[in-house]
Coordinates of C-alpha atoms and ligand atoms in Angstrom, one line a residue:
M1 CA 0.0 0.0 0.0
A2 CA 1.4 3.4 -0.9
F3 CA 0.4 6.8 0.4
Y4 CA 1.0 9.9 -1.7
A5 CA 3.7 11.9 0.1
L6 CA 2.9 15.6 -0.8
P7 CA 1.1 17.2 -3.7
A8 CA 3.0 19.3 -6.2
L9 CA 2.2 22.5 -4.3
H10 CA 4.0 21.1 -1.4
Q11 CA 7.2 19.9 -3.0
G12 CA 10.3 21.4 -1.4
D13 CA 10.0 23.5 1.8
V14 CA 6.7 25.6 1.3
T15 CA 7.3 28.9 2.8
Q16 CA 5.0 30.9 5.0
I17 CA 3.4 33.8 3.2
V18 CA 1.3 36.7 4.1
V19 CA -1.0 37.9 1.3
V20 CA -1.7 41.4 2.0
M21 CA -4.8 42.8 0.2
V22 CA -4.8 46.4 -0.8
G23 CA -7.5 48.7 -2.4
L24 CA -10.3 50.9 -1.7
P25 CA -13.6 49.4 -0.4
A26 CA -15.9 47.4 -2.7
R27 CA -12.9 46.5 -5.0
G28 CA -13.5 42.7 -4.4
K29 CA -10.7 42.2 -1.7
S30 CA -12.8 40.0 0.5
L31 CA -14.0 37.9 -2.4
I32 CA -10.5 37.4 -3.6
A33 CA -9.2 36.6 0.0
G34 CA -11.9 33.9 0.3
K35 CA -11.2 32.3 -3.0
V36 CA -7.4 32.2 -2.3
K37 CA -8.1 30.5 1.0
R38 CA -10.5 28.0 -0.6
Y39 CA -8.0 27.2 -3.5
L40 CA -5.2 26.8 -1.1
R41 CA -7.1 24.5 1.3
W42 CA -8.2 22.4 -1.6
T43 CA -4.6 21.8 -2.5
S44 CA -3.7 20.9 1.1
V45 CA -2.1 24.2 2.0
N46 CA -3.2 25.5 5.4
A47 CA -4.6 29.0 4.8
E48 CA -6.6 31.5 6.8
V49 CA -8.1 35.0 6.3
F50 CA -7.6 37.6 8.9
N51 CA -10.4 40.2 8.2
V52 CA -9.6 43.5 10.0
G53 CA -13.2 44.6 9.6
K54 CA -14.2 41.8 12.0
Y55 CA -11.8 43.0 14.6
R56 CA -13.1 46.7 14.2
R57 CA -16.6 45.5 14.5
T58 CA -16.1 44.2 18.1
D59 CA -15.9 47.8 19.4
N60 CA -17.6 49.7 16.3
P61 CA -20.3 47.4 14.9
H62 CA -22.2 50.0 12.9
P63 CA -20.0 53.0 12.1
D64 CA -21.1 55.7 9.7
A65 CA -18.9 57.2 7.0
K66 CA -17.5 59.8 9.4
F67 CA -15.8 57.0 11.3
F68 CA -13.5 56.5 8.3
D69 CA -12.5 60.1 7.9
V70 CA -8.7 60.5 8.5
N71 CA -9.5 63.8 10.3
N72 CA -11.5 61.8 12.8
P73 CA -8.7 60.9 15.5
E74 CA -11.1 58.5 17.3
G75 CA -11.9 56.6 14.2
E76 CA -8.2 56.5 13.2
K77 CA -7.3 55.2 16.6
A78 CA -9.9 52.4 16.6
R79 CA -9.0 51.4 13.1
K80 CA -5.2 51.2 13.9
A81 CA -6.1 49.2 17.0
A82 CA -8.2 46.7 14.8
A83 CA -5.3 46.3 12.4
E84 CA -2.8 45.6 15.3
A85 CA -5.1 43.0 16.7
A86 CA -5.5 41.3 13.4
V87 CA -1.8 41.3 12.6
A88 CA -1.0 40.1 16.2
D89 CA -3.4 37.1 15.8
M90 CA -2.0 36.4 12.4
L91 CA 1.7 36.2 13.6
N92 CA 0.5 34.0 16.5
W93 CA -1.2 31.7 13.9
F94 CA 2.1 31.3 12.0
K95 CA 3.8 30.0 15.1
N96 CA 2.3 26.6 14.0
K97 CA 4.6 25.9 11.1
E98 CA 1.9 23.8 9.3
N99 CA 0.1 27.0 8.7
K100 CA 1.4 28.4 5.5
V101 CA -0.7 31.3 4.0
A102 CA -2.4 34.0 5.8
I103 CA -4.5 36.6 4.0
L104 CA -4.6 39.9 5.7
D105 CA -8.0 41.4 4.4
A106 CA -8.2 45.2 4.8
T107 CA -7.7 48.3 2.6
N108 CA -4.0 48.8 3.5
S109 CA -4.5 51.8 1.3
T110 CA -1.4 54.0 2.5
K111 CA 2.2 53.5 1.9
S112 CA 2.9 54.0 5.6
R113 CA 0.3 51.3 6.6
R114 CA 2.0 49.0 4.0
K115 CA 5.4 49.8 5.4
W116 CA 4.3 49.0 8.9
I117 CA 2.7 45.6 7.8
H118 CA 5.9 44.9 5.7
D119 CA 8.2 45.5 8.8
K120 CA 6.0 43.2 10.9
I121 CA 6.1 40.4 8.4
S122 CA 9.9 40.7 7.8
E123 CA 10.6 40.7 11.6
A124 CA 8.7 37.4 11.7
N125 CA 10.7 36.0 8.8
L126 CA 7.6 35.5 6.6
L127 CA 7.4 36.2 3.0
H128 CA 4.8 38.7 1.6
L129 CA 2.7 39.2 -1.5
F130 CA 0.8 42.4 -1.7
V131 CA -2.4 42.0 -3.9
E132 CA -3.8 45.3 -5.0
S133 CA -7.2 45.4 -6.6
K134 CA -7.8 48.7 -8.4
C135 CA -11.0 49.6 -10.2
D136 CA -12.3 52.9 -11.4
D137 CA -15.4 51.6 -13.2
E138 CA -18.1 53.6 -11.2
D139 CA -21.0 51.5 -12.4
L140 CA -19.3 48.4 -11.3
I141 CA -18.5 49.8 -7.9
M142 CA -22.1 50.9 -7.4
A143 CA -23.2 47.4 -8.5
N144 CA -20.8 46.0 -5.9
I145 CA -22.1 48.2 -3.2
L146 CA -25.7 47.1 -4.0
E147 CA -24.8 43.5 -4.3
V148 CA -22.9 43.1 -1.0
K149 CA -22.3 46.1 1.0
T150 CA -26.0 47.1 1.9
T151 CA -26.4 43.7 3.5
S152 CA -23.0 43.9 5.3
P153 CA -23.2 43.4 9.2
D154 CA -22.2 47.0 9.3
Y155 CA -25.7 48.1 8.0
I156 CA -27.9 45.5 9.7
G157 CA -31.4 46.8 10.0
Q158 CA -30.7 50.0 7.9
D159 CA -32.5 51.1 4.8
P160 CA -30.5 49.8 1.7
E161 CA -30.6 53.2 -0.1
E162 CA -29.2 55.0 3.0
A163 CA -26.6 52.2 3.5
A164 CA -25.5 52.6 -0.1
K165 CA -25.1 56.3 0.2
D166 CA -23.1 56.0 3.4
F167 CA -20.9 53.4 1.9
R168 CA -20.2 55.6 -1.1
D169 CA -19.2 58.4 1.5
R170 CA -17.0 55.9 3.2
I171 CA -15.2 55.2 -0.1
R172 CA -14.9 59.1 -0.7
N173 CA -13.1 59.3 2.8
Y174 CA -10.6 56.4 1.7
E175 CA -10.0 58.1 -1.5
K176 CA -8.6 61.2 0.2
V177 CA -5.6 59.2 1.4
Y178 CA -5.4 56.3 -0.9
Q179 CA -2.1 55.7 -2.4
T180 CA -1.8 53.0 -5.1
I181 CA 1.3 50.8 -5.1
D182 CA 3.9 52.5 -7.2
E183 CA 7.6 52.7 -8.2
S184 CA 8.6 53.9 -4.7
E185 CA 7.4 50.5 -3.4
R186 CA 9.5 48.5 -5.9
N187 CA 11.1 46.6 -2.9
L188 CA 7.7 44.9 -2.3
T189 CA 6.6 41.7 -4.0
Y190 CA 3.3 42.6 -5.4
V191 CA 0.6 42.0 -8.1
K192 CA -1.6 44.8 -9.1
I193 CA -4.9 43.8 -10.7
I194 CA -6.5 46.6 -12.7
N195 CA -10.1 46.5 -13.7
I196 CA -10.6 42.8 -12.9
G197 CA -7.6 41.7 -14.9
A198 CA -7.8 44.0 -17.8
R199 CA -4.1 45.0 -16.9
V200 CA -1.9 43.1 -14.4
V201 CA 1.3 44.5 -13.0
I202 CA 3.6 41.9 -11.3
N203 CA 6.8 42.8 -9.3
L204 CA 9.5 40.8 -7.6
I205 CA 8.0 37.2 -7.4
Q206 CA 10.5 35.0 -5.9
D207 CA 8.9 31.9 -4.6
Y208 CA 7.0 29.0 -6.2
L209 CA 3.8 29.5 -4.1
Q210 CA 3.8 33.2 -4.7
S211 CA 3.9 32.6 -8.5
R212 CA 1.2 29.9 -8.3
L213 CA -0.9 32.5 -6.4
V214 CA -0.3 35.2 -9.0
Y215 CA -1.2 32.7 -11.8
Y216 CA -4.6 31.8 -9.9
L217 CA -5.3 35.6 -9.2
T218 CA -4.9 36.6 -12.8
N219 CA -7.3 33.9 -14.1
L220 CA -10.2 35.1 -11.9
H221 CA -13.2 37.0 -13.4
I222 CA -16.5 38.0 -12.2
K223 CA -18.7 37.6 -15.2
P224 CA -22.0 35.9 -14.5
R225 CA -21.8 32.2 -15.6
S226 CA -22.6 28.6 -14.5
I227 CA -20.8 25.3 -14.5
W228 CA -23.0 22.2 -15.2
L229 CA -21.6 19.0 -13.6
S230 CA -22.8 15.5 -14.2
R231 CA -21.5 12.0 -13.9
H232 CA -22.0 9.9 -17.1
G233 CA -25.0 7.8 -17.6
E234 CA -25.2 4.5 -16.0
S235 CA -22.6 2.2 -17.5
M236 CA -22.5 -1.7 -18.0
Y237 CA -19.7 -1.8 -15.4
N238 CA -22.0 0.2 -12.9
L239 CA -24.7 -2.5 -13.4
D240 CA -22.1 -5.3 -12.6
G241 CA -20.8 -3.3 -9.6
K242 CA -17.4 -3.2 -11.2
I243 CA -15.1 -0.1 -10.7
G244 CA -13.0 1.7 -13.2
G245 CA -12.8 0.2 -16.9
D246 CA -13.9 1.7 -20.1
A247 CA -17.4 0.3 -20.5
D248 CA -20.3 1.5 -22.6
L249 CA -23.4 3.0 -21.3
S250 CA -26.3 0.7 -20.2
E251 CA -29.7 1.1 -21.8
R252 CA -30.6 3.3 -18.9
G253 CA -27.5 5.3 -19.3
Q254 CA -28.3 5.9 -22.9
Q255 CA -31.7 7.1 -21.9
Y256 CA -30.1 9.7 -19.5
A257 CA -27.9 10.9 -22.4
K258 CA -30.9 11.4 -24.6
L259 CA -32.8 13.3 -21.8
L260 CA -29.7 15.4 -20.9
P261 CA -30.5 18.2 -23.5
A262 CA -34.0 18.7 -22.1
L263 CA -32.6 18.5 -18.5
V264 CA -30.0 21.2 -19.3
K265 CA -32.6 23.4 -20.9
Q266 CA -34.8 23.0 -17.8
S267 CA -32.0 24.1 -15.6
G268 CA -32.0 27.4 -17.4
L269 CA -29.5 28.3 -20.1
P270 CA -28.0 31.6 -20.6
K271 CA -29.3 33.4 -23.8
D272 CA -27.1 33.2 -26.9
A273 CA -24.2 31.6 -24.9
P274 CA -23.4 28.2 -26.2
L275 CA -21.8 25.9 -23.7
T276 CA -18.6 24.0 -24.2
I277 CA -18.9 20.4 -23.0
W278 CA -15.8 18.9 -21.2
T279 CA -15.6 15.1 -21.1
S280 CA -13.0 12.6 -20.0
T281 CA -11.3 10.3 -22.6
L282 CA -13.4 7.4 -21.5
K283 CA -16.3 6.1 -23.7
R284 CA -19.1 6.5 -21.1
T285 CA -18.8 10.3 -20.9
G286 CA -18.4 10.8 -24.7
Q287 CA -21.5 8.7 -25.2
T288 CA -23.4 10.8 -22.5
A289 CA -22.4 14.1 -24.3
R290 CA -23.6 12.7 -27.6
Y291 CA -27.1 14.5 -27.8
L292 CA -25.9 17.6 -26.3
Q293 CA -23.6 17.8 -29.3
E294 CA -26.1 16.5 -31.8
E295 CA -29.1 18.4 -30.6
L296 CA -27.6 21.6 -29.2
G297 CA -24.6 21.8 -31.4
W298 CA -22.3 22.3 -28.5
E299 CA -18.6 21.8 -29.0
K300 CA -16.9 18.9 -27.0
L301 CA -13.4 18.9 -25.5
Q302 CA -11.8 15.8 -24.1
W303 CA -9.5 16.0 -21.0
K304 CA -7.4 13.1 -19.8
A305 CA -7.4 15.0 -16.5
L306 CA -11.1 14.2 -16.2
D307 CA -10.7 10.4 -16.4
E308 CA -11.9 8.5 -13.3
L309 CA -9.6 7.8 -10.3
D310 CA -7.3 5.1 -11.5
S311 CA -7.9 2.0 -9.2
G312 CA -4.7 0.3 -10.5
V313 CA -4.7 -3.4 -9.8
C314 CA -8.3 -3.2 -8.6
D315 CA -9.6 -1.9 -12.0
G316 CA -12.5 -4.0 -13.1
M317 CA -13.2 -5.6 -9.6
T318 CA -16.2 -5.2 -7.5
Y319 CA -15.8 -3.7 -3.9
Q320 CA -16.4 -7.4 -2.5
E321 CA -13.6 -8.7 -4.7
I322 CA -11.2 -6.1 -3.5
A323 CA -12.1 -6.8 0.1
D324 CA -11.5 -10.4 -0.5
K325 CA -8.3 -10.2 -2.4
Y326 CA -6.7 -7.0 -0.7
P327 CA -8.4 -6.9 2.8
E328 CA -5.6 -4.7 4.2
D329 CA -5.9 -2.2 1.4
F330 CA -9.7 -2.2 1.6
Q331 CA -9.4 -1.4 5.3
A332 CA -6.7 1.2 4.7
R333 CA -8.9 3.0 2.2
D334 CA -11.8 3.1 4.6
D335 CA -9.4 4.5 7.2
D336 CA -8.2 7.3 5.1
K337 CA -9.9 7.4 1.8
Y338 CA -8.5 10.7 0.7
N339 CA -4.9 9.7 1.1
Y340 CA -5.2 6.0 0.2
R341 CA -3.6 5.2 -3.3
Y342 CA -4.5 2.0 -5.1
R343 CA -1.6 -0.2 -5.8
G344 CA -0.6 1.0 -9.2
G345 CA -3.2 3.6 -9.2
E346 CA -4.3 6.9 -7.6
S347 CA -5.5 8.5 -4.5
Y348 CA -8.0 11.3 -4.2
R349 CA -5.0 13.5 -3.4
D350 CA -3.4 12.5 -6.7
V351 CA -6.6 13.4 -8.5
V352 CA -6.8 16.8 -7.0
I353 CA -3.2 17.5 -8.3
R354 CA -4.2 16.4 -11.8
L355 CA -7.3 18.5 -11.6
E356 CA -5.5 21.8 -10.8
P357 CA -5.3 22.8 -14.5
I358 CA -9.0 22.0 -14.9
I359 CA -9.8 24.4 -11.9
M360 CA -7.4 27.1 -13.4
E361 CA -9.2 26.7 -16.7
L362 CA -12.6 26.7 -15.2
E363 CA -11.8 30.1 -13.4
R364 CA -10.9 31.6 -16.8
S365 CA -13.9 30.2 -18.5
E366 CA -17.5 31.0 -18.7
N367 CA -20.4 28.5 -19.2
V368 CA -19.1 25.0 -19.1
M369 CA -20.7 21.7 -18.9
I370 CA -18.5 18.9 -17.4
I371 CA -19.5 15.2 -17.9
T372 CA -17.1 13.1 -15.9
H373 CA -16.9 10.4 -13.1
Q374 CA -17.8 9.9 -9.5
A375 CA -14.4 10.6 -7.8
I376 CA -13.9 13.6 -10.2
V377 CA -17.2 15.2 -9.5
R378 CA -16.4 14.8 -5.8
C379 CA -13.1 16.7 -6.2
I380 CA -14.5 19.5 -8.4
F381 CA -17.5 19.9 -6.1
A382 CA -15.2 20.0 -3.1
Y383 CA -13.3 22.9 -4.6
F384 CA -16.4 25.0 -5.2
M385 CA -18.2 24.1 -2.0
E386 CA -15.2 24.0 0.4
I387 CA -15.8 20.3 1.5
P388 CA -13.1 19.1 3.7
Q389 CA -10.8 16.2 2.6
E390 CA -12.1 13.8 5.1
K391 CA -15.7 14.2 3.8
S392 CA -15.3 14.7 0.0
P393 CA -14.3 11.2 -1.0
W394 CA -17.5 9.9 0.8
M395 CA -20.1 12.3 -0.8
E396 CA -22.9 10.8 -2.4
V397 CA -23.2 11.8 -6.0
P398 CA -26.1 9.9 -7.7
L399 CA -26.1 9.0 -11.3
H400 CA -28.6 10.7 -13.6
T401 CA -28.4 13.9 -11.7
L402 CA -27.4 17.2 -13.0
M403 CA -25.9 19.8 -10.9
K404 CA -25.7 23.5 -11.8
L405 CA -23.1 25.6 -10.0
T406 CA -23.4 29.4 -10.1
P407 CA -20.5 31.3 -8.4
K408 CA -21.8 34.3 -6.5
A409 CA -20.0 37.1 -4.5
Y410 CA -19.4 35.1 -1.3
G411 CA -20.2 31.5 -2.3
T412 CA -21.5 29.1 -4.9
E413 CA -25.2 28.4 -5.5
V414 CA -26.0 24.7 -6.3
E415 CA -29.1 23.5 -8.0
K416 CA -29.7 19.8 -8.6
F417 CA -32.0 18.4 -11.4
K418 CA -32.7 14.7 -11.1
A419 CA -33.8 12.8 -14.0
D420 CA -36.5 10.1 -13.5
I421 CA -34.5 7.4 -15.1
P422 CA -33.5 4.7 -12.5
A423 CA -29.9 3.9 -12.1
V424 CA -27.8 1.7 -9.6
S425 CA -26.4 3.5 -6.6
T426 CA -22.6 3.3 -6.9
W427 CA -22.2 4.9 -3.5
R428 CA -20.4 2.7 -0.9
P429 CA -20.8 3.6 2.7
K430 CA -17.7 3.2 4.9
G431 CA -17.3 -0.6 5.9
S432 CA -19.7 -1.9 3.3
T433 CA -19.1 -4.1 0.3
A434 CA -22.7 -4.0 -0.8
K435 CA -23.2 -4.7 -4.5
H436 CA -24.6 -1.9 -6.5
H437 CA -28.3 -1.8 -6.5
D438 CA -31.1 0.5 -7.9
S439 CA -31.4 3.6 -5.8
V440 CA -34.6 3.6 -3.8
S441 CA -37.1 6.0 -5.2
E442 CA -38.2 8.7 -2.6
G443 CA -41.8 8.4 -4.1
M444 CA -41.9 12.0 -5.3
P445 CA -44.6 13.0 -7.6
E446 CA -43.4 13.4 -11.1
V447 CA -43.4 16.4 -13.5
V448 CA -43.2 15.7 -17.2
V449 CA -40.8 17.8 -19.1
G450 CA -40.5 16.2 -22.4
E451 CA -40.4 13.1 -24.4
A452 CA -37.2 11.4 -25.7
E453 CA -37.2 8.4 -28.1
G454 CA -38.2 5.2 -26.4
T455 CA -38.0 6.4 -22.9
S456 CA -39.7 8.2 -20.2
T457 CA -38.4 11.6 -19.9
K458 CA -40.0 12.6 -16.7
L459 CA -38.2 14.7 -14.1
K460 CA -38.9 14.1 -10.5
E461 CA -40.5 17.1 -8.7
D462 CA -37.4 17.3 -6.6
S463 CA -35.9 18.5 -9.8
V464 CA -37.4 21.7 -8.7
P465 CA -34.0 23.1 -7.7
K466 CA -32.7 22.4 -4.4
I467 CA -30.5 25.4 -3.5
V468 CA -27.7 25.2 -1.1
M469 CA -25.6 28.2 -0.5
T470 CA -22.2 27.7 0.9
G471 CA -18.6 28.4 0.2
L472 CA -17.2 31.7 1.4
P473 CA -18.6 33.3 4.6
M474 CA -19.8 36.9 4.5
P475 CA -16.7 38.8 5.8
Ligands
ATP1 P1 -14.3 46.3 1.8 O1 -13.0 47.0 1.8 O2 -15.5 47.0 2.2 O3 -14.2 45.0 2.6 P2 -13.9 44.6 -0.5 O4 -12.9 45.3 -1.5 O5 -13.4 43.5 0.3 O6 -14.6 45.8 0.3 P3 -15.8 42.8 -1.5 O7 -16.7 42.7 -0.3 O8 -15.0 41.7 -1.8 O9 -15.1 44.1 -1.5 O10 -16.7 43.1 -2.8 C1 -17.4 42.1 -3.5 C2 -17.8 42.6 -4.8 O11 -16.8 43.0 -5.7 C3 -18.7 41.6 -5.6 O12 -19.8 42.3 -6.1 C4 -17.7 41.2 -6.7 O13 -18.4 40.9 -7.8 C5 -16.9 42.5 -6.9 N1 -15.4 42.2 -7.3 C6 -14.8 41.0 -7.3 N2 -13.6 41.1 -7.8 C7 -13.4 42.5 -8.2 C8 -12.4 43.2 -8.7 N3 -11.2 42.6 -9.0 N4 -12.6 44.5 -8.9 C9 -13.8 45.1 -8.7 N5 -14.8 44.4 -8.1 C10 -14.6 43.1 -7.8
F6P2 O1 -18.3 2.8 -9.3 C1 -18.1 3.9 -10.2 C2 -16.8 4.6 -10.1 O2 -16.8 5.7 -10.9 C3 -15.6 3.7 -10.2 O3 -15.1 3.6 -11.5 C4 -14.5 4.4 -9.2 O4 -13.5 3.5 -8.9 C5 -15.4 4.7 -8.1 O5 -16.7 5.0 -8.7 C6 -14.9 5.9 -7.4 O6 -15.6 6.0 -6.1 P1 -15.0 5.6 -4.7 O7 -13.7 6.4 -4.5 O8 -16.1 5.8 -3.7 O9 -14.7 4.0 -4.8

């Protein structure tokens, strides 16, 4: 039995880094901070956000714009104290050498504040990466204020219009003293993202993790879009309870493929925005995409990185056969499913590493439909929904169910659309070797949405979207 030692991102001695956010209010700093934390945690790097606003709120929960005026000594004092408390906690957090990246989320909008932070970080022997988000698109800023600021804890119980006006005034106060990072700070390692990546300035990147972060940051965009995620239709191997392989779809799997265009349409498609379909290189995902291509004319792209977790010597076996032939391995996998690597195959940890380019490409892309496999869906879903490693490999991802993920300001919205085409359940609870069997119907009333050749194309009423909000907490 072999365990994967460390993911690519861990190779060598990963340094401890402070990512220091810089920028006026409503420039997406908290959104970026949350995404960086989520991305790093997904790649097994311990990361934490230190949001100075949260510290300030303990003494000043509902300040008005005047509090942020530099000519208000009380406000200045309270804000400095909040920054000091956040930095002190952050430095303390780094005493645990397993903790690798802290994101200091505040405006840090003056050179003197940045010098103070830089000195503190250097004294503690930590690396830094200043990330400035600069944006002068007034309409976008107003939209940001209305989207997230009027519902901020700072304005609880207040009229949204008044809140928006006060927040605008708060920004004006910051603008009086704001200094963008310039040549005089060329000793700093920084990335400056102007108008959401329309221009990017990068300075003095020295470290592997710094450069990965810069690459990630420059791929981000905030255009509205969704990602559709589905397992392939039921396969002949699924029917036999066998794992891996390159089997064809079963009769019911083909029915799912036929229904998929109607299901995707029912989920709500963006107008005049064709989707690209990404599949693995295995037959069952290509066959599932067939009618999406034929009926909707969508382009298909195959990715080897989307192939199912490689089960090595166990490929083609049932879980019972694995338990009989390799009982220790079977137990080891149950004990630590994320890290267990099949003999001659992969672990979930390995899969996450090969999925990193997929995540980067997904961040850069707009609407995409991914048809892939159980373990791969789990890993991609875990990235968007911040599911911890001990839970993600055990998630139940039923066959014949389409998920629509829509990134929002501080999280991802999930809608699930279940096709009324029975399929075996391939989910194996810990300790079990049960053979795959038809998943039990919840007896939901059905809603007819269309008719496909030779099959019932009914959708269950629980295809009425189940919406779950999760991901990044409101700062
Ligand atoms: P504050 O200083 O008040 O905490 P902030 O800069 O942290 O503000 P966020 O709370 O992250 O701002 O604002 C989120 C909003 O910013 C969302 O509406 C999001 O769409 C938008 N946004 C995300 N990235 C950017 C960007 N690079 N430039 C401008 N707006 C962005
Ligand atoms: O059974 C379907 C399947 O896609 C297999 O090919 C694969 O080995 C397995 O699911 C992954 O799920 P788990 O990690 O729970 O065994």
